[in-house]
PDB file of C-alpha atoms in Angstrom:
ATOM      1  CA  MET A 173     103.422  62.946 140.943  1.00  0.00           C
ATOM      2  CA  SER A 174     101.858  65.336 143.437  1.00  0.00           C
ATOM      3  CA  LEU A 175      98.131  65.237 144.095  1.00  0.00           C
ATOM      4  CA  PRO A 176      95.985  67.936 142.433  1.00  0.00           C
ATOM      5  CA  GLU A 177      93.316  70.138 143.919  1.00  0.00           C
ATOM      6  CA  ILE A 178      89.916  69.217 142.486  1.00  0.00           C
ATOM      7  CA  ALA A 179      86.866  71.382 141.781  1.00  0.00           C
ATOM      8  CA  LYS A 180      83.516  70.217 140.410  1.00  0.00           C
ATOM      9  CA  SER A 181      80.481  71.898 138.845  1.00  0.00           C
ATOM     10  CA  PRO A 182      77.605  70.965 136.553  1.00  0.00           C
ATOM     11  CA  LEU A 183      78.126  72.218 132.999  1.00  0.00           C
ATOM     12  CA  ASN A 184      75.198  72.711 130.628  1.00  0.00           C
ATOM     13  CA  THR A 185      76.142  72.372 126.942  1.00  0.00           C
ATOM     14  CA  LYS A 186      74.317  72.013 123.658  1.00  0.00           C
ATOM     15  CA  PHE A 187      75.087  68.297 123.917  1.00  0.00           C
ATOM     16  CA  GLY A 188      73.577  67.957 127.402  1.00  0.00           C
ATOM     17  CA  THR A 189      74.732  68.369 130.984  1.00  0.00           C
ATOM     18  CA  PHE A 190      78.130  67.104 132.123  1.00  0.00           C
ATOM     19  CA  ASP A 191      79.808  67.025 135.506  1.00  0.00           C
ATOM     20  CA  LEU A 192      82.815  69.310 134.956  1.00  0.00           C
ATOM     21  CA  TYR A 193      85.940  68.646 137.017  1.00  0.00           C
ATOM     22  CA  ASP A 194      89.114  70.696 137.202  1.00  0.00           C
ATOM     23  CA  PHE A 195      92.225  68.840 138.340  1.00  0.00           C
ATOM     24  CA  ALA A 196      94.711  71.575 139.260  1.00  0.00           C
ATOM     25  CA  TRP A 197      98.314  70.540 139.816  1.00  0.00           C
ATOM     26  CA  SER A 198      99.247  74.221 140.269  1.00  0.00           C
ATOM     27  CA  GLN A 199      97.881  77.722 139.649  1.00  0.00           C
ATOM     28  CA  ASN A 200      99.518  77.706 136.209  1.00  0.00           C
ATOM     29  CA  GLU A 201      96.754  77.287 133.626  1.00  0.00           C
ATOM     30  CA  GLN A 202      98.619  74.533 131.777  1.00  0.00           C
ATOM     31  CA  ASP A 203      98.790  72.523 135.000  1.00  0.00           C
ATOM     32  CA  ASN A 204      94.997  72.249 135.013  1.00  0.00           C
ATOM     33  CA  VAL A 205      93.284  69.352 133.264  1.00  0.00           C
ATOM     34  CA  LEU A 206      89.525  69.354 132.724  1.00  0.00           C
ATOM     35  CA  ALA A 207      87.251  66.325 132.736  1.00  0.00           C
ATOM     36  CA  LEU A 208      83.668  66.354 131.468  1.00  0.00           C
ATOM     37  CA  VAL A 209      81.857  63.310 132.798  1.00  0.00           C
ATOM     38  CA  SER A 210      78.627  61.777 131.521  1.00  0.00           C
ATOM     39  CA  ASP A 211      77.139  58.921 133.503  1.00  0.00           C
ATOM     40  CA  TYR A 212      78.335  55.566 132.186  1.00  0.00           C
ATOM     41  CA  GLY A 213      76.793  53.366 134.875  1.00  0.00           C
ATOM     42  CA  ASP A 214      78.365  49.920 134.976  1.00  0.00           C
ATOM     43  CA  GLY A 215      79.457  50.045 131.333  1.00  0.00           C
ATOM     44  CA  ILE A 216      82.891  50.560 129.844  1.00  0.00           C
ATOM     45  CA  PRO A 217      83.221  54.347 129.509  1.00  0.00           C
ATOM     46  CA  LEU A 218      83.876  56.042 126.203  1.00  0.00           C
ATOM     47  CA  VAL A 219      86.932  58.258 126.719  1.00  0.00           C
ATOM     48  CA  ARG A 220      88.448  61.048 124.690  1.00  0.00           C
ATOM     49  CA  VAL A 221      91.754  62.636 125.713  1.00  0.00           C
ATOM     50  CA  GLN A 222      92.187  65.865 123.737  1.00  0.00           C
ATOM     51  CA  SER A 223      94.787  68.584 124.018  1.00  0.00           C
ATOM     52  CA  ALA A 224      93.841  72.183 123.339  1.00  0.00           C
ATOM     53  CA  CYS A 225      93.786  73.578 119.822  1.00  0.00           C
ATOM     54  CA  TYR A 226      92.657  77.163 120.274  1.00  0.00           C
ATOM     55  CA  THR A 227      92.875  77.991 116.575  1.00  0.00           C
ATOM     56  CA  GLY A 228      90.659  75.048 115.625  1.00  0.00           C
ATOM     57  CA  GLU A 229      88.343  74.680 118.614  1.00  0.00           C
ATOM     58  CA  ILE A 230      87.714  78.363 119.347  1.00  0.00           C
ATOM     59  CA  PHE A 231      88.340  80.153 116.047  1.00  0.00           C
ATOM     60  CA  GLU A 232      87.317  77.132 113.902  1.00  0.00           C
ATOM     61  CA  SER A 233      90.322  77.156 111.612  1.00  0.00           C
ATOM     62  CA  THR A 234      89.624  75.068 108.520  1.00  0.00           C
ATOM     63  CA  ASP A 235      93.215  73.771 108.371  1.00  0.00           C
ATOM     64  CA  CYS A 236      92.679  71.039 110.982  1.00  0.00           C
ATOM     65  CA  ASP A 237      89.850  68.846 112.254  1.00  0.00           C
ATOM     66  CA  CYS A 238      90.209  69.644 115.964  1.00  0.00           C
ATOM     67  CA  HIS A 239      86.816  71.380 116.244  1.00  0.00           C
ATOM     68  CA  TRP A 240      85.156  68.330 114.658  1.00  0.00           C
ATOM     69  CA  GLN A 241      87.033  66.030 117.047  1.00  0.00           C
ATOM     70  CA  LEU A 242      85.932  68.082 120.057  1.00  0.00           C
ATOM     71  CA  GLU A 243      82.251  68.306 119.145  1.00  0.00           C
ATOM     72  CA  THR A 244      81.948  64.738 117.890  1.00  0.00           C
ATOM     73  CA  ALA A 245      83.560  63.356 121.035  1.00  0.00           C
ATOM     74  CA  LEU A 246      81.373  65.424 123.380  1.00  0.00           C
ATOM     75  CA  HIS A 247      78.251  64.368 121.489  1.00  0.00           C
ATOM     76  CA  ARG A 248      79.152  60.678 121.609  1.00  0.00           C
ATOM     77  CA  ILE A 249      80.245  60.758 125.255  1.00  0.00           C
ATOM     78  CA  GLN A 250      77.014  62.475 126.270  1.00  0.00           C
ATOM     79  CA  GLU A 251      75.022  59.809 124.407  1.00  0.00           C
ATOM     80  CA  GLU A 252      77.045  56.731 125.394  1.00  0.00           C
ATOM     81  CA  GLY A 253      78.459  57.748 128.764  1.00  0.00           C
ATOM     82  CA  GLY A 254      82.079  58.397 129.540  1.00  0.00           C
ATOM     83  CA  ILE A 255      84.728  61.049 130.137  1.00  0.00           C
ATOM     84  CA  PHE A 256      86.186  63.804 127.977  1.00  0.00           C
ATOM     85  CA  ILE A 257      89.633  64.782 129.287  1.00  0.00           C
ATOM     86  CA  TYR A 258      90.894  68.157 128.068  1.00  0.00           C
ATOM     87  CA  MET A 259      94.564  69.034 128.500  1.00  0.00           C
ATOM     88  CA  LEU A 260      95.504  72.716 128.222  1.00  0.00           C
ATOM     89  CA  CYS A 261      98.634  72.126 126.144  1.00  0.00           C
ATOM     90  CA  ASP A 262      98.312  73.512 122.625  1.00  0.00           C
ATOM     91  CA  GLY A 263     100.523  72.537 119.713  1.00  0.00           C
ATOM     92  CA  ARG A 264     100.523  68.844 120.738  1.00  0.00           C
ATOM     93  CA  GLY A 265     102.256  69.925 123.920  1.00  0.00           C
ATOM     94  CA  ALA A 266     104.882  72.044 122.123  1.00  0.00           C
ATOM     95  CA  GLY A 267     103.131  75.278 123.131  1.00  0.00           C
ATOM     96  CA  LEU A 268     101.367  78.102 121.322  1.00  0.00           C
ATOM     97  CA  LEU A 269     104.532  79.933 120.298  1.00  0.00           C
ATOM     98  CA  THR A 270     105.924  76.880 118.497  1.00  0.00           C
ATOM     99  CA  LYS A 271     102.534  76.107 117.010  1.00  0.00           C
ATOM    100  CA  ILE A 272     102.005  79.580 115.536  1.00  0.00           C
ATOM    101  CA  ARG A 273     105.553  79.662 114.198  1.00  0.00           C
ATOM    102  CA  GLY A 274     104.933  76.266 112.637  1.00  0.00           C
ATOM    103  CA  MET A 275     101.664  77.448 111.118  1.00  0.00           C
ATOM    104  CA  ASN A 276     103.480  80.370 109.526  1.00  0.00           C
ATOM    105  CA  ILE A 277     106.132  78.068 108.043  1.00  0.00           C
ATOM    106  CA  THR A 278     103.343  75.930 106.615  1.00  0.00           C
ATOM    107  CA  ALA A 279     101.620  78.991 105.140  1.00  0.00           C
ATOM    108  CA  THR A 280     104.742  80.666 103.715  1.00  0.00           C
ATOM    109  CA  GLN A 281     107.042  77.773 102.849  1.00  0.00           C
ATOM    110  CA  GLY A 282     104.578  74.994 102.073  1.00  0.00           C
ATOM    111  CA  LEU A 283     105.949  72.560 104.677  1.00  0.00           C
ATOM    112  CA  ASP A 284     103.474  70.294 106.416  1.00  0.00           C
ATOM    113  CA  THR A 285     103.025  70.360 110.186  1.00  0.00           C
ATOM    114  CA  ALA A 286     105.565  67.627 110.879  1.00  0.00           C
ATOM    115  CA  ASP A 287     108.295  69.193 108.743  1.00  0.00           C
ATOM    116  CA  ALA A 288     107.542  72.661 110.149  1.00  0.00           C
ATOM    117  CA  TYR A 289     108.076  71.360 113.692  1.00  0.00           C
ATOM    118  CA  LYS A 290     111.317  69.696 112.608  1.00  0.00           C
ATOM    119  CA  ALA A 291     112.489  72.976 111.076  1.00  0.00           C
ATOM    120  CA  LEU A 292     111.877  74.637 114.437  1.00  0.00           C
ATOM    121  CA  GLY A 293     113.759  71.905 116.297  1.00  0.00           C
ATOM    122  CA  SER A 294     110.622  70.876 118.184  1.00  0.00           C
ATOM    123  CA  PRO A 295     109.509  67.325 119.009  1.00  0.00           C
ATOM    124  CA  LEU A 296     106.497  66.349 116.913  1.00  0.00           C
ATOM    125  CA  ASP A 297     104.386  65.193 119.861  1.00  0.00           C
ATOM    126  CA  PRO A 298     105.898  65.723 123.333  1.00  0.00           C
ATOM    127  CA  ARG A 299     102.641  65.152 125.233  1.00  0.00           C
ATOM    128  CA  GLN A 300     102.608  63.011 128.355  1.00  0.00           C
ATOM    129  CA  TYR A 301      99.584  61.147 129.690  1.00  0.00           C
ATOM    130  CA  GLU A 302     100.304  60.573 133.390  1.00  0.00           C
ATOM    131  CA  ARG A 303      97.695  63.135 134.416  1.00  0.00           C
ATOM    132  CA  ALA A 304      95.055  61.683 132.099  1.00  0.00           C
ATOM    133  CA  GLY A 305      95.793  58.285 133.637  1.00  0.00           C
ATOM    134  CA  PHE A 306      95.503  59.768 137.133  1.00  0.00           C
ATOM    135  CA  ILE A 307      92.075  61.184 136.269  1.00  0.00           C
ATOM    136  CA  LEU A 308      90.793  57.890 134.877  1.00  0.00           C
ATOM    137  CA  LYS A 309      91.990  56.054 137.982  1.00  0.00           C
ATOM    138  CA  HIS A 310      90.407  58.762 140.167  1.00  0.00           C
ATOM    139  CA  PHE A 311      87.066  57.660 138.739  1.00  0.00           C
ATOM    140  CA  GLY A 312      87.922  54.000 139.271  1.00  0.00           C
ATOM    141  CA  ILE A 313      88.381  53.284 135.572  1.00  0.00           C
ATOM    142  CA  THR A 314      90.605  50.344 134.702  1.00  0.00           C
ATOM    143  CA  ARG A 315      89.247  49.803 131.193  1.00  0.00           C
ATOM    144  CA  CYS A 316      87.973  52.231 128.560  1.00  0.00           C
ATOM    145  CA  ARG A 317      86.949  52.637 124.946  1.00  0.00           C
ATOM    146  CA  LEU A 318      89.343  55.333 123.738  1.00  0.00           C
ATOM    147  CA  LEU A 319      88.346  57.647 120.884  1.00  0.00           C
ATOM    148  CA  THR A 320      91.628  58.188 119.044  1.00  0.00           C
ATOM    149  CA  ASN A 321      93.671  57.631 115.907  1.00  0.00           C
ATOM    150  CA  ASN A 322      96.962  58.219 117.726  1.00  0.00           C
ATOM    151  CA  PRO A 323      98.965  55.135 118.782  1.00  0.00           C
ATOM    152  CA  ARG A 324     101.083  57.291 121.129  1.00  0.00           C
ATOM    153  CA  LYS A 325      97.936  58.165 123.023  1.00  0.00           C
ATOM    154  CA  ILE A 326      96.929  54.517 123.270  1.00  0.00           C
ATOM    155  CA  ASN A 327     100.383  53.602 124.576  1.00  0.00           C
ATOM    156  CA  GLY A 328     100.361  56.539 126.985  1.00  0.00           C
ATOM    157  CA  ILE A 329      97.049  55.534 128.564  1.00  0.00           C
ATOM    158  CA  GLU A 330      97.968  51.848 128.639  1.00  0.00           C
ATOM    159  CA  SER A 331     101.257  52.695 130.373  1.00  0.00           C
ATOM    160  CA  GLU A 332      99.146  54.087 133.223  1.00  0.00           C
ATOM    161  CA  GLY A 333      97.600  50.664 133.762  1.00  0.00           C
ATOM    162  CA  ILE A 334      94.359  51.269 131.843  1.00  0.00           C
ATOM    163  CA  LEU A 335      93.148  48.607 129.417  1.00  0.00           C
ATOM    164  CA  VAL A 336      92.336  50.344 126.132  1.00  0.00           C
ATOM    165  CA  GLU A 337      89.979  49.401 123.314  1.00  0.00           C
ATOM    166  CA  ARG A 338      90.620  51.817 120.482  1.00  0.00           C
ATOM    167  CA  ILE A 339      87.600  53.456 118.813  1.00  0.00           C
ATOM    168  CA  ALA A 340      88.444  55.226 115.533  1.00  0.00           C
ATOM    169  CA  HIS A 341      87.881  58.987 115.549  1.00  0.00           C
ATOM    170  CA  MET A 342      88.409  59.936 111.906  1.00  0.00           C
ATOM    171  CA  SER A 343      86.825  62.958 110.267  1.00  0.00           C
ATOM    172  CA  LYS A 344      86.112  63.204 106.568  1.00  0.00           C
ATOM    173  CA  PRO A 345      89.030  65.042 104.928  1.00  0.00           C
ATOM    174  CA  THR A 346      88.299  68.383 103.272  1.00  0.00           C
ATOM    175  CA  PRO A 347      90.329  70.220 100.625  1.00  0.00           C
ATOM    176  CA  ALA A 348      91.514  72.598 103.371  1.00  0.00           C
ATOM    177  CA  ASN A 349      92.713  69.992 105.879  1.00  0.00           C
ATOM    178  CA  GLU A 350      93.597  66.936 103.777  1.00  0.00           C
ATOM    179  CA  ALA A 351      97.326  67.759 103.751  1.00  0.00           C
ATOM    180  CA  TYR A 352      97.294  68.178 107.531  1.00  0.00           C
ATOM    181  CA  LEU A 353      95.521  64.841 108.049  1.00  0.00           C
ATOM    182  CA  ARG A 354      97.780  63.072 105.576  1.00  0.00           C
ATOM    183  CA  SER A 355     100.826  64.370 107.449  1.00  0.00           C
ATOM    184  CA  LYS A 356      99.447  63.044 110.736  1.00  0.00           C
ATOM    185  CA  ALA A 357      98.956  59.646 109.138  1.00  0.00           C
ATOM    186  CA  MET A 358     102.160  59.335 107.136  1.00  0.00           C
ATOM    187  CA  LYS A 359     104.636  61.148 109.431  1.00  0.00           C
ATOM    188  CA  LEU A 360     103.169  60.743 112.907  1.00  0.00           C
ATOM    189  CA  GLY A 361     101.748  57.251 112.399  1.00  0.00           C
ATOM    190  CA  HIS A 362      98.114  58.071 113.118  1.00  0.00           C
ATOM    191  CA  LEU A 363      95.703  55.287 112.197  1.00  0.00           C
ATOM    192  CA  MET A 364      93.650  56.657 109.328  1.00  0.00           C
ATOM    193  CA  LYS A 365      92.109  54.438 106.669  1.00  0.00           C
ATOM    194  CA  PRO A 366      91.840  57.081 103.927  1.00  0.00           C
ATOM    195  CA  PHE A 367      95.634  57.288 103.970  1.00  0.00           C
ATOM    196  CA  GLY A 368      96.318  53.571 104.164  1.00  0.00           C
ATOM    197  CA  THR A 369      97.567  53.504 107.753  1.00  0.00           C
ATOM    198  CA  ASP A 370      94.684  51.843 109.622  1.00  0.00           C
ATOM    199  CA  ASP A 371      94.647  48.267 110.840  1.00  0.00           C
TER     200      ASP A 371
END
C-alpha cells in the first residue's frame, strides 16, 4: 500500500475540539480517510471506524441508525479519549448508486437491505480495513477498544495487527429502523442483543 499525504487541523465541534487528520491516498475523495483524535494519554484508546452514510448522517434519515452511531461515538471518544476514523465509502463500500437503488427496492418491493443488495448483485459488505489499520499504526496504536457490532470490522482491524476489545455500539430500535437493524443482525451477523445475536 502506498503512503498517503497527511493534513492536520483543529476541529471545533459541539462535542469538543478534536485534532482532525486527512489521510489522502489520492485526489479522489473516496481515497481520503478522516481521523478525529481526542487525547487518550497512556490509556487504551476508544476507536470507532465508520463509513459514510450521507442519507443518515447528513439528512438524518429515520430508516437507519447511522446518525446516532456517529454522534454517540464522537461524544464518547471526546469524553474517554480515542480516534474516530471516517471512511468516505457509502453503502457499506458498495457506493452511493448501489445504495440508492437498494433503498428504492426496499421502499417499493419491501425487501430488506441485505436482500435488496443481493437483488442488485452487490456484495453485502465489501469494505476493507487496511487504511484504518494504517491510521491506527500511524498513531502507534497496537491495542484499542473498538465501538462496533460488526464482526467483519473486528476481524478487519485485527488482521492489521491491532488487538481489539469490542465495545457494543447498539442503538435502541425504533419503529422506522427496526427492520433495518434486524436485517443487519440476522443476515449480516451483527452482534445485537435485541435480536438474539450477541455473545
